[in-house]
CSV table of N, CA and C in Angstrom, one decimal:
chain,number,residue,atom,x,y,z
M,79,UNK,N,78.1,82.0,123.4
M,79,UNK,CA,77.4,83.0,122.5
M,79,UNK,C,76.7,82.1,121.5
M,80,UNK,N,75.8,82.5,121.4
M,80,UNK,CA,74.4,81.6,120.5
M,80,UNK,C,74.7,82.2,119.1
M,81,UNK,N,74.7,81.6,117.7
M,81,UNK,CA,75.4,82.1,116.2
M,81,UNK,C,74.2,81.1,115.9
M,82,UNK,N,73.4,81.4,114.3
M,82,UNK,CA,72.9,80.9,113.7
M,82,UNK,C,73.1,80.7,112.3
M,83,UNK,N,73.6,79.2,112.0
M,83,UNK,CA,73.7,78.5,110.5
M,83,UNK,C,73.7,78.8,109.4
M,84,UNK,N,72.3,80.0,109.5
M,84,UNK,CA,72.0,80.8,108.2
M,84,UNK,C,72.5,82.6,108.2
M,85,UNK,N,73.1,82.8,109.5
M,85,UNK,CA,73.5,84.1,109.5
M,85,UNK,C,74.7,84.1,108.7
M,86,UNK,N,75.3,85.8,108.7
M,86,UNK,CA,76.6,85.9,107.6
M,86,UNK,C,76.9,85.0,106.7
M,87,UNK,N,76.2,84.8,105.8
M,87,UNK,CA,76.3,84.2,104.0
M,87,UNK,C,76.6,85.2,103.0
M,88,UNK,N,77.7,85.4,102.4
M,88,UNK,CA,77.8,86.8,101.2
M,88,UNK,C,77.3,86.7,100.6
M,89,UNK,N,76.6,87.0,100.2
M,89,UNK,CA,76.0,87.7,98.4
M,89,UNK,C,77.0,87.3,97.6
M,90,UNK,N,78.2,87.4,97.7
M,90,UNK,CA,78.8,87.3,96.3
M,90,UNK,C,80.0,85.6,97.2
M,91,UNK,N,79.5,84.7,96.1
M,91,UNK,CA,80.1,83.4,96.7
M,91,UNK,C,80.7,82.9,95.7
M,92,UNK,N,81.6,83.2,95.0
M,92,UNK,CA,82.7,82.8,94.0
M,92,UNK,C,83.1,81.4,94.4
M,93,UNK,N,83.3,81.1,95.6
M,93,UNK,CA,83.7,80.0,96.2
M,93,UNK,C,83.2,79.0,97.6
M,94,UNK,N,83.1,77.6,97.2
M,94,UNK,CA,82.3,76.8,98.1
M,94,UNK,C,82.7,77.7,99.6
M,95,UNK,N,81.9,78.0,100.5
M,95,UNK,CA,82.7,78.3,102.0
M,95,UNK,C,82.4,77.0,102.5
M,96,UNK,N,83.6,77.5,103.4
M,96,UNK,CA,83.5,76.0,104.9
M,96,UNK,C,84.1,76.6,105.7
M,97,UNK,N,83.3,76.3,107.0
M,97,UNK,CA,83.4,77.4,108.0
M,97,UNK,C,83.6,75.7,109.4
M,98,UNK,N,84.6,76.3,110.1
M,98,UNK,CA,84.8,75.1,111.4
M,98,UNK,C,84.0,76.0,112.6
M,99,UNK,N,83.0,74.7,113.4
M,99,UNK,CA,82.2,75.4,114.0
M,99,UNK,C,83.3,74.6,115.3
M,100,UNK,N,83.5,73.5,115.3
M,100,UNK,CA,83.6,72.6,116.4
M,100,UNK,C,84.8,71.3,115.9
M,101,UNK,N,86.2,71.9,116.4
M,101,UNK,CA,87.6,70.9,116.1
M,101,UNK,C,87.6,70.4,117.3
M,102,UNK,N,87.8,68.8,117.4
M,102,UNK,CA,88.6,68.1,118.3
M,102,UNK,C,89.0,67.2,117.6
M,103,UNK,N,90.1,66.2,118.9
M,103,UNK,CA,91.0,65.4,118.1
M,103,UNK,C,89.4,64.1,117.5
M,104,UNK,N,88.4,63.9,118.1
M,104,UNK,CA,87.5,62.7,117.2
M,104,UNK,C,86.4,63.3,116.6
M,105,UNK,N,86.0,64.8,116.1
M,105,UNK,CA,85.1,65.3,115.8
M,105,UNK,C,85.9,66.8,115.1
M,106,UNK,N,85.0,67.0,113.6
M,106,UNK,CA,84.8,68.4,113.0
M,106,UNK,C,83.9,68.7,112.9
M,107,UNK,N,83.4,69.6,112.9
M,107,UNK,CA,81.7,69.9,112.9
M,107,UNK,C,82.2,71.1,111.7
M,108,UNK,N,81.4,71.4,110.4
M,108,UNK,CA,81.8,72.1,110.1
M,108,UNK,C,80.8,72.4,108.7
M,109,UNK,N,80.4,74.4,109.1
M,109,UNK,CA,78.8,74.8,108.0
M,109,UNK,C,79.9,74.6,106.9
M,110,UNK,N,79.0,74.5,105.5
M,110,UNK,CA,79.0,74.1,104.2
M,110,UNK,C,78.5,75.2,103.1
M,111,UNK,N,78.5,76.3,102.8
M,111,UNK,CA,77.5,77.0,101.8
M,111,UNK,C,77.9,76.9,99.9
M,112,UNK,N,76.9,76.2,99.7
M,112,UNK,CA,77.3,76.1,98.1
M,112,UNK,C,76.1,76.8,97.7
M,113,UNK,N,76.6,77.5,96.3
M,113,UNK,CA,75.4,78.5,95.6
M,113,UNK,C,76.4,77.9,93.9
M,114,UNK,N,75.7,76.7,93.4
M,114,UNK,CA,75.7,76.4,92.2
M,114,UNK,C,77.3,75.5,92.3
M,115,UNK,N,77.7,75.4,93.7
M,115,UNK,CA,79.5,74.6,93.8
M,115,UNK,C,78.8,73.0,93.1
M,116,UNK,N,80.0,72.8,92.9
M,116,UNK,CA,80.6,71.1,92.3
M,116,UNK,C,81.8,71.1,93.0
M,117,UNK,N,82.3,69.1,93.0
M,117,UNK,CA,83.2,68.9,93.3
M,117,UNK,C,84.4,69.3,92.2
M,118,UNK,N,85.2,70.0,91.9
M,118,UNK,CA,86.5,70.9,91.7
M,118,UNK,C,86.3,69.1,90.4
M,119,UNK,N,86.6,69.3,88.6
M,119,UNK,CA,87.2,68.6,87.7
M,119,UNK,C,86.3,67.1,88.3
M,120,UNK,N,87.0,66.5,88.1
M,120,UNK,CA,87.0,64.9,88.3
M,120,UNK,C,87.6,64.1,89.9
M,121,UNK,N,87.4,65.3,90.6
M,121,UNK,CA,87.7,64.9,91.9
M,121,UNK,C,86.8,64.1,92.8
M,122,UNK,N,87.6,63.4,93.4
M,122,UNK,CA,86.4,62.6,94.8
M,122,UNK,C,87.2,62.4,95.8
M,123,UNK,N,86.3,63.4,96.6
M,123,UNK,CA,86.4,62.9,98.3
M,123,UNK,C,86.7,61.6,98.4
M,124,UNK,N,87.8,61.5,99.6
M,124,UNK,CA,88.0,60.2,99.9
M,124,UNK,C,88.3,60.7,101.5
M,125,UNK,N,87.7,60.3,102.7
M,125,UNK,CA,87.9,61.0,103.5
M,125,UNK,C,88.4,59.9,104.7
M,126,UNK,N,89.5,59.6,105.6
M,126,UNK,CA,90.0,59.7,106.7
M,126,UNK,C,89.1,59.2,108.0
M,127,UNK,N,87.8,60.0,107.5
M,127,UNK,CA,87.2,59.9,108.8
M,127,UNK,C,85.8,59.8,108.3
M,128,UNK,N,84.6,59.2,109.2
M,128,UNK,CA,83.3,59.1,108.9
M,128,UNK,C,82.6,60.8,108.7
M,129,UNK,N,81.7,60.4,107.8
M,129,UNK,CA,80.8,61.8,108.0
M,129,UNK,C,79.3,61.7,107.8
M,130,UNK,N,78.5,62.7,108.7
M,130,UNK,CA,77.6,62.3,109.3
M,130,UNK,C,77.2,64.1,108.3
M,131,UNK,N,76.1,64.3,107.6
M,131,UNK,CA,76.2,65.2,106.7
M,131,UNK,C,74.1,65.6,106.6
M,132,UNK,N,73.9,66.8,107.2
M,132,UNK,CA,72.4,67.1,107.0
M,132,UNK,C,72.6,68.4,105.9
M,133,UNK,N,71.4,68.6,105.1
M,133,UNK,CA,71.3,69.4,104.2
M,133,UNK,C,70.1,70.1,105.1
M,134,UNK,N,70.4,71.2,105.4
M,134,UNK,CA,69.3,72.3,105.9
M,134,UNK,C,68.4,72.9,105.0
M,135,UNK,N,69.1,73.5,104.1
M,135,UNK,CA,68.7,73.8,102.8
M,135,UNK,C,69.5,74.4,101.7
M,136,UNK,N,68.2,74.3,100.5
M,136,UNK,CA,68.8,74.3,99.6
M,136,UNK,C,68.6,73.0,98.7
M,137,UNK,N,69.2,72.5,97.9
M,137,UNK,CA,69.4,71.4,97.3
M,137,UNK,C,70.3,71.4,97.1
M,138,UNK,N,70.7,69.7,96.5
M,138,UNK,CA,72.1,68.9,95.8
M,138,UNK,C,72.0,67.7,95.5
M,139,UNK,N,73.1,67.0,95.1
M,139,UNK,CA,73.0,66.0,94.5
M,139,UNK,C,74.9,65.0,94.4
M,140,UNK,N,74.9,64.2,95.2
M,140,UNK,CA,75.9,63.8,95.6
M,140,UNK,C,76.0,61.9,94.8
M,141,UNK,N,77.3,62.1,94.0
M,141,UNK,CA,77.3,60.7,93.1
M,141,UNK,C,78.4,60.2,94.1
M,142,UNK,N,78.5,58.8,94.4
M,142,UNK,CA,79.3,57.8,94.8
M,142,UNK,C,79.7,57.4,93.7
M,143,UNK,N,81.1,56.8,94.1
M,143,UNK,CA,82.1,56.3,92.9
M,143,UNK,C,81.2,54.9,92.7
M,144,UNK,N,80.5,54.2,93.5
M,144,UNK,CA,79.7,52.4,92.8
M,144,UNK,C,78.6,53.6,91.8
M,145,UNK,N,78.2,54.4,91.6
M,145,UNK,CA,77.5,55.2,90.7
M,145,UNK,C,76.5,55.0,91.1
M,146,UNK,N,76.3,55.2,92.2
M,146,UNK,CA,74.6,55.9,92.8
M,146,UNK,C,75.0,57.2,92.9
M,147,UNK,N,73.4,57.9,92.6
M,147,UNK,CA,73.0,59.2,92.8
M,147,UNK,C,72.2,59.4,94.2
M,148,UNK,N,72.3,60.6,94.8
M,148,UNK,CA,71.3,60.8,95.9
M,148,UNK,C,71.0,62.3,96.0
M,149,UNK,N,70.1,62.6,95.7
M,149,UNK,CA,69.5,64.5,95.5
M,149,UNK,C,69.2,64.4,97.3
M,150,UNK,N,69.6,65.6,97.7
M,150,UNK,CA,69.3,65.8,99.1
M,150,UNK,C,68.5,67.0,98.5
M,151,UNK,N,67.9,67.3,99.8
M,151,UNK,CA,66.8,68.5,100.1
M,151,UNK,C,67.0,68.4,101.5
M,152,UNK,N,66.0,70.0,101.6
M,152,UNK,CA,66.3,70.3,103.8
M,152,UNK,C,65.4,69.0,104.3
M,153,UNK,N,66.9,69.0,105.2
M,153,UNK,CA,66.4,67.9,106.3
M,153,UNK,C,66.8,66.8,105.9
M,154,UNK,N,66.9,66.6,104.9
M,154,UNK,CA,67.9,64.8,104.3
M,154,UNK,C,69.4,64.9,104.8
M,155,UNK,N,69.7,63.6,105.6
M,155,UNK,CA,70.6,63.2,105.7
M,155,UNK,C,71.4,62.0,105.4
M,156,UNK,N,72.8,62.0,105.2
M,156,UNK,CA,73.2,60.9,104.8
M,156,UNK,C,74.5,60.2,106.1
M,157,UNK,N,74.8,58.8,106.1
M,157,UNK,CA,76.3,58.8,107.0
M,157,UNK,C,77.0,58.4,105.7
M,158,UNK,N,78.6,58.9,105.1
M,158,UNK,CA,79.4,58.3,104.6
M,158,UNK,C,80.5,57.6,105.3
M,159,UNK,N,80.5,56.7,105.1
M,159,UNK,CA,82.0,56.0,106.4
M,159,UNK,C,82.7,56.4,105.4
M,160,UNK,N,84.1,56.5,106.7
M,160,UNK,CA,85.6,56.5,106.0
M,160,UNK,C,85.7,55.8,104.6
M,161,UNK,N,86.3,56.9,103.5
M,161,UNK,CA,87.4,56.0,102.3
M,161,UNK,C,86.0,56.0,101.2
M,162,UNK,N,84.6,56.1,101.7
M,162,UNK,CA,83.6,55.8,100.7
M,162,UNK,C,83.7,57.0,100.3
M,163,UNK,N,84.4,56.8,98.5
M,163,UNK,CA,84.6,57.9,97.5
M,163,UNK,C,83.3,58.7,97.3
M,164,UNK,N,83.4,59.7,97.0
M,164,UNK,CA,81.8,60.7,96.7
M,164,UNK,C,82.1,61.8,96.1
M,165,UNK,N,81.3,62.6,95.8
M,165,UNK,CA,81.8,63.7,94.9
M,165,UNK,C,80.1,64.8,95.0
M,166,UNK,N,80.0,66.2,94.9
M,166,UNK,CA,78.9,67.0,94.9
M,166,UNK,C,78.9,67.3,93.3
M,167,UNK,N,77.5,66.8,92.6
M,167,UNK,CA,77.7,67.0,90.9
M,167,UNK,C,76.6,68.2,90.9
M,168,UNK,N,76.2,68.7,91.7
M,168,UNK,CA,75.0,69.5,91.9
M,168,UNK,C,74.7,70.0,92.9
M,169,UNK,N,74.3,72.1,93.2
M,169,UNK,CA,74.1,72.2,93.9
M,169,UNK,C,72.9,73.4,93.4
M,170,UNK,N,71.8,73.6,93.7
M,170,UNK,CA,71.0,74.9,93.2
M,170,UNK,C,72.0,76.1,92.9
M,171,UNK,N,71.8,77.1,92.0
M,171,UNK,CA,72.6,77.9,91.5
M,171,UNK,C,71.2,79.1,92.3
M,172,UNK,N,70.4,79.1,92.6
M,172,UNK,CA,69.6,80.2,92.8
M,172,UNK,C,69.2,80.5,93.9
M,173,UNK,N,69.6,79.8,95.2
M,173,UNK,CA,69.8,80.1,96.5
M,173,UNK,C,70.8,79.5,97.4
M,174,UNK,N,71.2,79.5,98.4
M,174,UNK,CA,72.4,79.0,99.1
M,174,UNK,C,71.6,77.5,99.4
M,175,UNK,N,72.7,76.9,99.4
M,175,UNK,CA,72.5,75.4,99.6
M,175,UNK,C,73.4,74.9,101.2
M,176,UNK,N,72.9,75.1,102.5
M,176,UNK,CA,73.9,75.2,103.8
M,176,UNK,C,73.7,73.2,104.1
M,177,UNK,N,74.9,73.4,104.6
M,177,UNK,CA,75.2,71.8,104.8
M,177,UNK,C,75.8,72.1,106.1
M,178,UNK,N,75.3,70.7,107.4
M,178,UNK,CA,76.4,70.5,108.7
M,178,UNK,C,77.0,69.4,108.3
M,179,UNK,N,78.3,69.1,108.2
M,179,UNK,CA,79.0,68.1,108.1
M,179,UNK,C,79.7,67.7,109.4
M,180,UNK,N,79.5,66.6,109.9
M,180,UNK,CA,80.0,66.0,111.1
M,180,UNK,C,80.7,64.7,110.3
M,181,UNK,N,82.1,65.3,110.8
M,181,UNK,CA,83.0,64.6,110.2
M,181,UNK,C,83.6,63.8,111.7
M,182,UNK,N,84.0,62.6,112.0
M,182,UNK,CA,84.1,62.2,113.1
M,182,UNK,C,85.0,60.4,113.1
M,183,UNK,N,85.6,60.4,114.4
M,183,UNK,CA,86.5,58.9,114.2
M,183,UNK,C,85.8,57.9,114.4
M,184,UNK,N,85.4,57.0,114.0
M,184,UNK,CA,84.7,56.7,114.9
M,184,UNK,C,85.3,55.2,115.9
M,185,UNK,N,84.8,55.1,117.0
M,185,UNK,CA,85.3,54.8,118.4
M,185,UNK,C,85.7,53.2,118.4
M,186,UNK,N,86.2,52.7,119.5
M,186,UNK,CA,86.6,51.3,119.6
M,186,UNK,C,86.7,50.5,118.3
């Protein structure tokens, strides 16, 4: 059954969604919808596993703990390997901001 990225998004988004499109044991595939989300206080991602991350649309703005900034827009992508701390300090407040995050092990 064929589903599209930008279909069923609420109107009312009090909270980041994350939706699992695709679990196995070396891959998550999984949509992202922020409308104005940040990472939660003083938190950073520290993740387990590599991620492989496209911004469809929308806008953001993602700080790494060495203190680089990187603003995405549609179509920017980033890879963060495993354990590289990150954090979302920005996301447009005035339309949905959809993200694929390919989170994955990576091999040999």
């Amino acid at each position: 059954m064929m589903k599209n990225l930008f279909s069923n998004i609420p109107d009312d988004l009090p909270d980041e969604l994350f939706e699992t499109l695709v679990k196995t044991d070396v891959v998550d595939i999984q949509r992202i919808v922020s409308r104005g989300h940040t990472t939660p206080g003083e938190d950073w991602y520290d993740q387990n596993t590599n991620e492989f991350v496209v911004l469809l649309k929308g806008a953001a703005r993602l700080e790494f703990r060495d203190g680089r900034l990187t603003t995405l827009g549609p179509g920017d992508w980033l890879r963060i390997p495993a354990h590289e701390q990150h954090r979302v300090v920005w996301t447009d407040e005035d339309i949905e901001t959809v993200w694929l995050a390919v989170h994955y092990v990576k091999s040999g």
